[in-house]
Coordinates of C-alpha atoms and ligand atoms in Angstrom, one line a residue:
M1 CA 11.8 13.6 -23.6
A2 CA 9.5 12.0 -21.7
K3 CA 6.0 12.5 -21.7
Y4 CA 3.6 13.1 -18.6
I5 CA -0.1 12.1 -17.9
F6 CA -1.4 14.7 -14.9
V7 CA -4.4 12.3 -13.3
T8 CA -6.8 14.9 -10.9
G9 CA -9.8 14.4 -9.2
G10 CA -14.0 16.2 -9.4
V11 CA -17.0 16.4 -7.7
T12 CA -15.8 14.6 -4.6
S13 CA -13.0 11.9 -3.2
S14 CA -12.9 8.2 -3.2
L15 CA -13.6 8.0 -6.6
G16 CA -10.1 5.7 -6.8
K17 CA -7.6 8.1 -9.1
G18 CA -5.1 6.0 -7.5
I19 CA -6.3 2.8 -9.5
I20 CA -7.4 4.8 -12.3
A21 CA -3.7 6.2 -12.7
A22 CA -2.1 2.9 -11.8
S23 CA -4.2 0.9 -14.6
L24 CA -2.9 3.2 -16.8
A25 CA 0.2 2.8 -16.6
K26 CA -0.1 -1.2 -16.4
L27 CA -1.6 -0.6 -20.1
L28 CA 1.1 1.8 -21.0
Q29 CA 3.2 -0.7 -19.3
A30 CA 1.8 -3.8 -21.5
R31 CA 2.1 -2.0 -24.2
G32 CA 6.3 -1.9 -23.9
F33 CA 6.3 1.5 -22.4
K34 CA 8.9 2.4 -19.0
V35 CA 6.4 3.9 -16.8
T36 CA 6.2 5.5 -13.4
I37 CA 3.6 7.2 -11.2
Q38 CA 3.5 9.8 -8.5
K39 CA 1.4 10.8 -5.9
M40 CA 1.5 14.7 -5.2
D41 CA -0.5 15.6 -2.1
P42 CA -1.5 18.6 -1.4
Y43 CA -1.8 18.5 3.1
I44 CA 0.4 20.4 4.9
N45 CA 3.1 17.6 6.1
I46 CA 5.9 16.5 5.1
D47 CA 4.8 13.5 4.2
P48 CA 2.0 10.9 6.1
G49 CA 4.8 9.2 8.3
T50 CA 3.6 11.0 11.2
L51 CA -0.4 10.5 10.7
N52 CA -2.7 8.5 12.2
P53 CA -3.9 5.4 10.3
Y54 CA -7.3 6.6 11.4
E55 CA -6.7 9.7 9.3
H56 CA -5.3 8.7 6.3
G57 CA -4.5 4.8 6.0
E58 CA -1.6 2.7 6.5
C59 CA 1.3 4.7 5.3
Y60 CA 3.1 3.0 3.0
V61 CA 7.4 2.4 2.5
T62 CA 9.7 2.2 -0.4
D63 CA 13.0 0.5 -0.4
D64 CA 14.6 4.0 0.1
G65 CA 13.1 4.6 2.9
A66 CA 10.2 6.7 2.0
E67 CA 7.1 6.7 4.0
T68 CA 4.5 7.3 1.7
D69 CA 0.8 7.6 0.6
L70 CA -0.6 4.2 0.8
D71 CA -1.5 4.8 -3.4
L72 CA 2.0 3.9 -4.0
G73 CA 1.5 0.4 -2.8
H74 CA -1.2 0.2 -5.6
Y75 CA 1.1 1.5 -8.5
E76 CA 4.2 -1.0 -7.2
R77 CA 1.2 -3.8 -7.2
F78 CA -0.2 -3.1 -10.4
L79 CA 3.1 -2.2 -11.8
S80 CA 5.6 -4.5 -10.5
T81 CA 8.4 -2.1 -10.1
P82 CA 9.4 0.0 -7.3
T83 CA 8.9 3.8 -6.4
S84 CA 11.3 6.1 -4.1
Q85 CA 11.0 9.0 -1.9
A86 CA 11.0 10.6 -5.3
N87 CA 6.8 8.8 -5.9
N88 CA 5.8 11.3 -3.7
V89 CA 5.9 14.5 -2.5
T90 CA 3.7 17.2 -0.3
T91 CA 2.9 20.9 -0.1
G92 CA 4.8 20.8 3.3
R93 CA 7.7 19.2 1.3
I94 CA 7.7 21.8 -1.5
Y95 CA 7.3 24.9 0.9
Q96 CA 10.4 22.9 3.5
T97 CA 12.7 23.3 0.4
V98 CA 11.5 26.7 -0.1
I99 CA 11.8 27.9 2.9
N100 CA 15.1 26.4 3.7
K101 CA 16.5 28.5 0.0
E102 CA 15.1 31.1 1.6
R103 CA 16.9 30.6 4.6
E104 CA 20.2 31.0 2.3
G105 CA 19.8 33.4 0.2
A106 CA 19.4 31.8 -2.7
Y107 CA 16.1 33.9 -3.9
L108 CA 18.8 37.3 -3.6
G109 CA 15.9 39.8 -1.8
K110 CA 13.7 38.8 -4.1
T111 CA 10.3 38.5 -2.1
V112 CA 9.0 34.9 -2.0
Q113 CA 5.6 34.3 -3.4
V114 CA 3.7 30.9 -4.1
I115 CA 4.1 32.0 -8.0
P116 CA 6.8 31.7 -9.2
H117 CA 8.5 30.3 -6.0
I118 CA 6.2 27.4 -4.3
T119 CA 4.9 26.3 -8.6
D120 CA 7.7 26.7 -9.6
E121 CA 9.3 24.0 -6.9
I122 CA 6.6 22.1 -7.7
K123 CA 7.5 21.6 -11.3
R124 CA 11.0 20.5 -10.4
R125 CA 9.5 17.9 -8.1
M126 CA 7.1 16.7 -11.1
T127 CA 9.9 17.0 -13.3
L128 CA 12.8 15.3 -11.4
L129 CA 11.6 12.0 -12.3
A130 CA 12.3 12.3 -15.6
S131 CA 15.7 13.5 -15.4
K132 CA 16.6 9.9 -14.6
N133 CA 16.1 9.4 -18.0
E134 CA 14.3 6.0 -17.3
Y135 CA 11.1 6.6 -18.6
D136 CA 8.7 6.9 -21.5
I137 CA 6.1 8.4 -19.6
I138 CA 5.2 10.1 -16.1
I139 CA 1.8 9.7 -14.4
T140 CA 1.2 12.2 -12.1
E141 CA -1.5 12.0 -9.4
I142 CA -3.0 15.1 -7.8
G143 CA -4.5 13.8 -4.7
G144 CA -7.8 15.9 -3.0
T145 CA -10.1 17.2 -5.4
I146 CA -10.1 20.2 -8.4
G147 CA -11.4 23.5 -6.2
D148 CA -9.9 22.8 -2.9
I149 CA -7.7 25.7 -1.7
E150 CA -4.7 23.6 -1.5
S151 CA -5.0 21.9 -4.8
L152 CA -4.4 25.5 -6.4
P153 CA -0.6 25.4 -6.6
Y154 CA -0.7 22.2 -8.4
V155 CA -3.4 23.2 -11.5
E156 CA -1.4 25.8 -11.7
A157 CA 1.7 24.6 -12.0
I158 CA 0.2 21.6 -14.5
R159 CA -1.4 24.9 -16.5
Q160 CA 2.3 26.3 -16.7
L161 CA 3.6 22.9 -17.6
Q162 CA 1.8 22.2 -20.4
W163 CA 2.8 25.9 -21.7
E164 CA 6.1 25.2 -21.6
N165 CA 5.8 21.6 -23.2
G166 CA 2.6 21.5 -25.7
K167 CA -0.3 19.3 -25.1
E168 CA 1.1 16.6 -26.7
N169 CA 3.7 16.4 -24.0
C170 CA 1.6 16.8 -20.8
L171 CA -1.9 15.0 -20.9
V172 CA -4.8 15.7 -17.8
V173 CA -7.1 13.7 -17.7
H174 CA -9.6 13.9 -15.3
L175 CA -11.6 12.0 -12.8
T176 CA -15.5 12.4 -12.0
L177 CA -18.4 11.5 -10.5
I178 CA -21.7 10.9 -12.9
P179 CA -24.5 10.2 -9.8
Y180 CA -27.4 7.9 -10.4
L181 CA -30.3 9.4 -9.3
K182 CA -32.7 6.1 -8.7
A183 CA -36.1 8.8 -8.4
A184 CA -35.7 10.6 -11.6
K185 CA -34.2 7.4 -12.9
E186 CA -31.3 9.4 -14.8
L187 CA -27.7 9.8 -14.3
K188 CA -26.1 13.8 -13.5
T189 CA -23.3 15.2 -15.3
K190 CA -24.1 18.7 -13.9
P191 CA -21.1 17.9 -11.3
T192 CA -18.7 16.9 -13.4
Q193 CA -20.0 19.7 -15.6
H194 CA -19.0 22.3 -12.6
S195 CA -16.0 20.4 -11.7
V196 CA -14.9 21.2 -15.4
K197 CA -15.7 24.9 -15.1
L198 CA -13.5 24.8 -11.5
M199 CA -10.8 23.9 -13.2
N200 CA -11.1 25.6 -16.3
E201 CA -11.3 29.2 -13.8
N202 CA -7.9 28.6 -13.2
G203 CA -6.5 28.1 -17.1
L204 CA -6.8 24.4 -17.2
S205 CA -9.4 22.1 -18.8
P206 CA -9.0 18.6 -19.0
D207 CA -8.0 16.4 -22.6
I208 CA -10.0 13.5 -21.3
I209 CA -12.7 12.6 -18.3
V210 CA -12.9 9.6 -16.9
C211 CA -16.5 8.9 -15.5
R212 CA -17.4 7.1 -12.1
T213 CA -20.3 5.5 -12.2
E214 CA -22.9 3.4 -10.7
E215 CA -24.9 3.0 -14.1
P216 CA -23.1 2.5 -17.8
I217 CA -23.1 5.8 -19.6
N218 CA -24.6 6.2 -22.8
G219 CA -23.2 7.8 -26.6
D220 CA -26.7 10.6 -25.5
I221 CA -24.6 10.9 -21.9
K222 CA -21.2 10.7 -23.0
R223 CA -21.7 13.7 -26.1
K224 CA -23.6 15.7 -24.2
I225 CA -20.3 15.5 -20.8
A226 CA -17.8 16.1 -23.9
L227 CA -19.8 18.9 -25.4
F228 CA -20.2 20.9 -22.2
C229 CA -16.4 19.8 -20.9
N230 CA -15.6 20.3 -24.4
V231 CA -13.6 17.2 -25.0
T232 CA -13.5 15.0 -27.8
V233 CA -16.6 12.6 -27.6
D234 CA -14.0 9.1 -28.3
A235 CA -12.1 10.9 -24.6
V236 CA -15.7 10.4 -22.6
I237 CA -14.2 7.1 -20.3
E238 CA -16.5 5.1 -18.5
A239 CA -15.5 3.6 -15.6
A240 CA -18.3 1.6 -14.2
D241 CA -17.9 -0.2 -10.3
A242 CA -15.9 -2.9 -10.5
E243 CA -16.0 -6.7 -9.3
T244 CA -12.2 -6.8 -8.0
I245 CA -9.8 -3.4 -8.6
Y246 CA -7.2 -5.8 -10.5
D247 CA -10.5 -6.0 -13.0
V248 CA -10.0 -1.9 -14.1
P249 CA -6.9 -2.5 -16.3
L250 CA -9.5 -4.6 -18.5
H251 CA -12.0 -2.1 -18.5
M252 CA -9.9 0.6 -19.0
M253 CA -8.7 -0.9 -21.9
Q254 CA -12.8 -2.2 -23.5
E255 CA -13.0 2.1 -23.1
S256 CA -9.2 2.4 -24.8
L257 CA -7.8 4.9 -22.5
D258 CA -4.4 3.7 -23.1
V259 CA -5.1 4.0 -27.2
I260 CA -6.2 7.5 -26.8
C261 CA -3.8 8.8 -23.9
L262 CA -1.0 7.8 -26.7
E263 CA -3.1 9.1 -29.6
K264 CA -3.4 12.5 -27.4
L265 CA 0.4 12.3 -26.7
K266 CA 1.4 11.7 -29.9
M267 CA 2.9 8.3 -29.5
P268 CA 2.6 5.3 -31.3
L269 CA 0.0 2.2 -29.9
R270 CA 3.4 -0.8 -30.0
H271 CA 1.3 -3.7 -30.0
E272 CA -1.7 -4.5 -28.2
P273 CA -1.6 -4.6 -24.3
D274 CA 0.2 -7.9 -22.8
L275 CA -1.6 -9.2 -20.2
K276 CA -1.0 -12.4 -20.0
R277 CA 0.1 -13.2 -16.5
W278 CA -2.0 -10.4 -15.1
K279 CA -5.6 -12.3 -16.8
E280 CA -4.2 -16.0 -15.4
F281 CA -4.2 -14.2 -12.5
L282 CA -7.7 -12.7 -12.7
F283 CA -8.9 -16.5 -13.3
K284 CA -7.1 -17.8 -10.7
L285 CA -9.0 -15.1 -8.2
K286 CA -12.3 -15.7 -9.7
N287 CA -12.6 -19.3 -9.6
P288 CA -10.7 -20.4 -6.5
K289 CA -11.1 -24.5 -5.6
S290 CA -10.9 -23.9 -1.7
K291 CA -11.6 -21.5 1.3
V292 CA -9.7 -20.3 4.6
T293 CA -10.4 -17.9 6.3
I294 CA -7.7 -15.7 8.3
G295 CA -8.3 -14.2 11.5
L296 CA -6.5 -10.1 11.3
V297 CA -5.8 -8.8 14.8
G298 CA -5.8 -5.2 14.8
K299 CA -6.4 -2.4 16.4
Y300 CA -7.4 -0.5 13.1
V301 CA -10.2 -2.8 12.0
E302 CA -12.5 -0.7 11.6
L303 CA -10.7 1.2 8.8
Q304 CA -10.0 -1.6 6.3
D305 CA -7.4 1.3 4.8
A306 CA -5.2 0.9 7.5
Y307 CA -4.3 -2.7 6.7
K308 CA -4.4 -2.2 3.3
S309 CA -1.2 -4.0 1.9
I310 CA -1.7 -6.6 4.4
L311 CA -5.3 -6.8 2.4
E312 CA -3.7 -6.9 -1.5
A313 CA -1.3 -9.5 -0.3
F314 CA -3.6 -11.8 0.8
V315 CA -5.4 -11.6 -2.7
H316 CA -2.5 -11.8 -4.3
A317 CA -1.4 -14.6 -2.3
G318 CA -5.1 -16.8 -2.5
A319 CA -4.8 -16.6 -6.5
V320 CA -1.9 -18.6 -6.6
N321 CA -3.4 -21.4 -3.7
E322 CA -6.1 -21.2 -6.0
C323 CA -7.8 -19.9 -2.4
K324 CA -10.6 -17.6 -2.1
V325 CA -9.4 -16.1 1.5
E326 CA -11.7 -14.2 3.8
V327 CA -10.4 -11.7 6.2
K328 CA -12.1 -11.4 9.2
N329 CA -11.1 -8.4 11.2
I330 CA -11.0 -8.7 15.1
H331 CA -9.9 -6.1 17.6
S332 CA -7.3 -6.9 19.3
E333 CA -8.5 -4.0 21.9
Y334 CA -11.9 -6.2 22.7
L335 CA -9.7 -9.5 22.9
D336 CA -9.3 -10.9 26.2
K337 CA -8.4 -14.8 27.9
E338 CA -12.7 -15.4 28.6
N339 CA -13.0 -14.4 24.4
V340 CA -10.6 -15.5 22.5
K341 CA -11.1 -19.4 22.2
S342 CA -14.7 -18.2 21.1
S343 CA -13.3 -15.3 18.7
L344 CA -10.2 -17.6 17.6
S345 CA -11.8 -20.5 16.8
G346 CA -13.1 -21.9 13.3
L347 CA -9.7 -20.0 12.2
D348 CA -7.3 -21.6 9.6
G349 CA -5.2 -18.9 9.9
I350 CA -3.9 -15.7 12.0
L351 CA -2.4 -13.0 11.3
V352 CA -1.4 -10.5 14.0
A353 CA -0.6 -6.8 12.4
P354 CA 2.1 -4.1 12.8
G355 CA 1.6 -1.1 15.0
F356 CA 2.6 1.3 17.9
G357 CA 2.1 1.6 21.1
N358 CA 0.5 -0.2 23.8
R359 CA -3.2 0.0 22.8
G360 CA -4.9 -4.0 22.2
I361 CA -1.4 -5.2 23.0
E362 CA -2.8 -7.9 25.6
G363 CA -5.3 -8.7 23.0
K364 CA -2.6 -9.6 20.4
I365 CA -0.7 -11.4 22.5
E366 CA -3.6 -13.7 24.4
A367 CA -4.1 -14.6 20.1
I368 CA -0.8 -15.4 19.3
K369 CA -0.6 -18.1 22.5
Y370 CA -4.3 -19.3 21.2
A371 CA -2.6 -20.4 17.5
R372 CA 1.1 -21.2 19.3
E373 CA -1.3 -23.5 21.5
N374 CA -3.5 -25.0 18.8
N375 CA -1.2 -25.2 16.1
I376 CA -2.8 -22.5 14.0
P377 CA -0.9 -21.1 11.6
F378 CA 0.4 -17.8 12.7
F379 CA 2.3 -14.9 10.8
G380 CA 3.5 -12.3 13.1
I381 CA 4.5 -8.7 11.7
C382 CA 6.8 -5.6 12.8
L383 CA 4.8 -5.1 16.6
G384 CA 2.9 -8.8 15.8
M385 CA 6.4 -10.8 16.0
Q386 CA 7.5 -8.6 18.8
C387 CA 4.5 -9.6 20.5
C388 CA 5.3 -13.0 19.7
V389 CA 8.1 -12.6 21.4
I390 CA 6.9 -11.0 24.9
E391 CA 4.5 -14.8 24.5
Y392 CA 6.7 -16.8 24.6
A393 CA 9.1 -15.0 26.9
R394 CA 5.5 -14.9 29.0
N395 CA 4.1 -18.3 28.6
V396 CA 7.0 -20.8 27.9
L397 CA 10.0 -18.7 29.4
G398 CA 8.3 -18.5 32.4
Y399 CA 9.7 -14.8 32.4
M400 CA 6.7 -13.0 33.8
G401 CA 6.0 -9.5 32.6
A402 CA 8.4 -9.9 30.3
N403 CA 7.9 -6.9 27.7
S404 CA 8.3 -4.3 25.0
T405 CA 10.5 -1.7 26.4
E406 CA 8.1 0.5 24.1
M407 CA 5.1 -1.0 26.4
D408 CA 7.3 -1.3 29.8
I409 CA 10.1 0.8 30.0
H410 CA 10.7 -0.6 33.3
T411 CA 10.0 -4.6 32.5
A412 CA 12.1 -7.3 34.4
Y413 CA 12.6 -9.0 31.4
P414 CA 12.9 -6.6 28.4
V415 CA 12.3 -9.8 25.3
I416 CA 12.0 -6.5 23.0
D417 CA 13.8 -3.3 23.8
I418 CA 14.5 0.1 21.6
M419 CA 17.0 0.2 18.6
E420 CA 20.7 1.5 20.4
D421 CA 20.5 4.1 17.2
Q422 CA 17.0 5.2 17.9
K423 CA 17.5 6.3 21.5
N424 CA 18.7 9.6 21.3
I425 CA 15.8 10.5 18.4
I426 CA 13.4 13.3 19.4
Q427 CA 11.9 14.4 15.6
M428 CA 10.0 11.9 15.0
G429 CA 9.4 12.0 11.2
G430 CA 11.1 9.9 8.7
T431 CA 13.5 8.6 11.9
M432 CA 12.5 4.9 11.9
R433 CA 14.4 2.3 10.6
L434 CA 12.7 3.2 7.4
G435 CA 13.8 0.6 4.3
A436 CA 14.8 -2.1 2.4
Y437 CA 17.7 -3.7 4.6
G438 CA 18.6 -7.2 3.5
C439 CA 18.3 -10.8 6.1
E440 CA 20.2 -13.6 5.4
I441 CA 18.3 -16.9 6.7
D442 CA 19.3 -20.2 8.0
V443 CA 19.1 -22.7 5.5
H444 CA 17.4 -25.1 8.2
S445 CA 14.4 -22.7 8.7
K446 CA 10.3 -22.7 7.5
A447 CA 11.5 -19.5 6.4
Y448 CA 14.4 -20.4 3.5
E449 CA 11.9 -23.4 2.8
V450 CA 9.1 -20.4 1.8
Y451 CA 11.6 -18.6 0.6
G452 CA 13.5 -20.8 -1.6
K453 CA 16.8 -18.7 -1.3
Q454 CA 19.0 -17.2 1.7
Y455 CA 19.4 -13.7 1.0
I456 CA 16.8 -11.1 0.6
S457 CA 15.7 -7.9 1.1
E458 CA 12.4 -7.0 3.0
R459 CA 11.6 -3.3 4.2
H460 CA 11.1 -2.0 7.5
R461 CA 9.2 0.9 9.8
H462 CA 9.9 0.5 13.6
R463 CA 12.7 1.7 16.3
W464 CA 12.8 -1.6 18.5
E465 CA 14.0 -4.9 18.0
F466 CA 14.2 -7.9 19.5
N467 CA 16.9 -8.5 22.2
N468 CA 19.8 -10.5 21.1
S469 CA 21.1 -10.6 25.1
F470 CA 17.7 -12.8 25.6
I471 CA 18.5 -15.5 22.0
E472 CA 19.9 -17.8 23.4
Q473 CA 17.6 -18.2 26.4
F474 CA 14.9 -18.1 23.1
E475 CA 16.5 -20.7 20.9
N476 CA 16.9 -22.9 24.1
A477 CA 13.1 -23.0 24.6
G478 CA 12.2 -23.5 21.3
M479 CA 11.6 -20.2 19.3
K480 CA 14.2 -19.9 16.8
A481 CA 16.0 -16.4 15.3
V482 CA 16.0 -18.1 11.3
G483 CA 16.6 -14.8 10.2
K484 CA 18.9 -12.2 10.6
N485 CA 20.9 -9.1 9.1
P486 CA 24.2 -9.5 8.0
E487 CA 25.5 -6.1 9.3
T488 CA 24.7 -5.7 12.8
G489 CA 22.6 -9.4 14.0
L490 CA 19.1 -7.5 14.4
V491 CA 16.8 -10.6 14.6
E492 CA 14.6 -10.5 11.7
I493 CA 12.9 -13.5 11.1
V494 CA 11.7 -16.4 14.2
E495 CA 10.1 -19.1 14.0
L496 CA 8.4 -22.0 16.0
P497 CA 10.2 -25.1 14.2
N498 CA 8.1 -27.7 15.9
H499 CA 4.6 -26.0 14.6
P500 CA 2.4 -25.8 11.2
F501 CA 3.7 -22.7 10.4
F502 CA 4.3 -20.1 13.4
I503 CA 6.5 -17.4 11.3
G504 CA 7.3 -13.6 12.9
S505 CA 9.1 -11.4 10.9
Q506 CA 10.4 -7.6 11.6
F507 CA 10.2 -6.1 8.6
H508 CA 7.0 -6.0 6.4
P509 CA 6.7 -8.3 3.4
E510 CA 3.0 -6.7 2.3
L511 CA 4.6 -4.3 1.1
K512 CA 6.6 -6.3 -1.1
S513 CA 3.3 -8.2 -2.5
T514 CA 2.5 -7.7 -6.0
V515 CA 0.1 -8.9 -8.3
E516 CA 2.6 -10.8 -10.7
N517 CA 4.5 -11.3 -7.3
P518 CA 2.9 -12.8 -4.6
H519 CA 4.5 -12.5 -1.0
P520 CA 6.8 -15.5 -0.4
L521 CA 5.4 -15.1 3.3
F522 CA 1.9 -14.9 2.3
V523 CA 1.9 -17.6 0.0
G524 CA 3.4 -20.1 2.4
F525 CA 1.2 -19.0 5.0
I526 CA -2.2 -19.4 3.3
K527 CA -0.7 -22.8 1.9
A528 CA -0.3 -24.2 5.5
A529 CA -3.9 -22.3 6.3
I530 CA -5.4 -24.5 3.9
I531 CA -3.1 -27.8 4.9
S532 CA -4.5 -26.9 8.6
Q533 CA -8.0 -26.9 7.4
S534 CA -8.0 -29.8 5.3
E535 CA -5.8 -31.5 8.1
K536 CA -9.2 -30.4 10.7
K537 CA -11.6 -31.8 8.1
N538 CA -10.6 -35.5 8.6
K539 CA -9.6 -34.9 12.1
T540 CA -13.2 -34.9 12.6
S541 CA -14.7 -36.9 9.8
L542 CA -12.9 -39.7 11.8
E543 CA -13.8 -38.7 14.9
A544 CA -17.1 -38.8 13.4
G545 CA -16.6 -42.6 11.8
M546 CA -15.4 -43.6 16.0
N547 CA -18.1 -42.5 17.3
Ligands
LIG601 N1 6.1 0.0 17.5 C1 7.2 -1.3 17.1 C2 8.7 -0.6 16.8 O1 8.9 0.3 17.0 C3 6.5 -2.1 15.8 C4 6.3 -1.1 14.2 C5 5.1 -1.6 13.3 O2 4.8 -2.5 13.4 N2 5.3 -1.7 12.5 O3 9.1 -1.6 16.8

């Protein structure tokens, strides 16, 4: 039988529950246990697919096409194992299931209520992954903060599961904040005591308390928290601010979070966590031999979470190349013909981000033109790829006003067009081309060089595609469609063979980059940026020598 660990949050949001859950999972995995993590989000949306990135950050997509919370990205980046539809549940989905059942008459005339019907459905979802018999431990992160009205049914569901299965099978790890008051020079435990009291009021108590803190917590404070929150002293864990999120598993190992969890779950420790590859990655990350600056051109750049997976993929790809990747945010909305040179000169590479709708499109196209004409390594993802097709059509093929029909329905040159099976869709949520699809790569291409294989599978989230009726014109003019879906012929990768690195992908490679498996396209892009930088330096010193 699988064991359950629930991770709740107290005092405030943004404490990094996802990172703590992922770090704990990593340690347990490194001890040889099969672990998965799921997220329960208490909001009413069915999934975050219809949410604006400003609201909720990036929408993460799984192989099986679920539009999910960005924490699932952390789970995959830490564990290198894929998540699925079942790993993200929202209150909206819980209610949808219960209401559908009510309409089918499945409740046989009973009054449908939060308890037991909603809590039963929550419990069913909490234990769903266990039914596969694939996991030893299932970690469930509960979104929001204890005390929120929305979280109540989840707390009640955990209480019931614990009562049904016993504490040794169901553990509660509570992540809380221990603020440091500068004026008093003191760490304060009261907010934590209050958040545990709130949990107690609902019949649940934490087994382990993880304390986020900016200052080290001494033994006295640990004892105080243990006494007033009714846990053992060794179950009070310090989680100090870390240099990078990838340090957190090692911090948690020092604090024995994995050991105390396993002891409380009455499971064997097996062996010390094997973190060899993880540590190698960290060493390279912290000891770079070079540095490149990459421009991230997008319209949500003021909110870092909107491009979470892209930023993390840069961290992974930088480490393999022993190179520090500095990302310069460039707001596509404010980029134009006049300022493009001053905004982008000095960059070693330019990535044009995914997106939806018209805002910032012309800026993205200007950035691509600049990268193409100045031989700066370029990487376009999804909308970024579509924009590089539009740019080529306008400025190389001479198709004035070429566009995607997403931006201009009446364009004379619809080089990017809506997919046939998307034309009649009116429901917005979960209806894009989502999840993993295969792609066959031309062996005579940069993309093939980068991947080192011909058949790949990547994740998608789009409604528009390269319009294949223009393919010949593009190929004759020099832009090659080097990756295609073998079943439909949909163009997945375009590139310019006579440019140092100019690749656009219709899919989202950033969603599959992990610490232990950095994505080849990102690795190749950073490599190209390093080369481009050193060539630029050589050229300048040569010119200086000639003068
Ligand atoms: N808006 C474009 C489409 O739907 C691109 C989507 C994206 O960048 N994820 O096809």
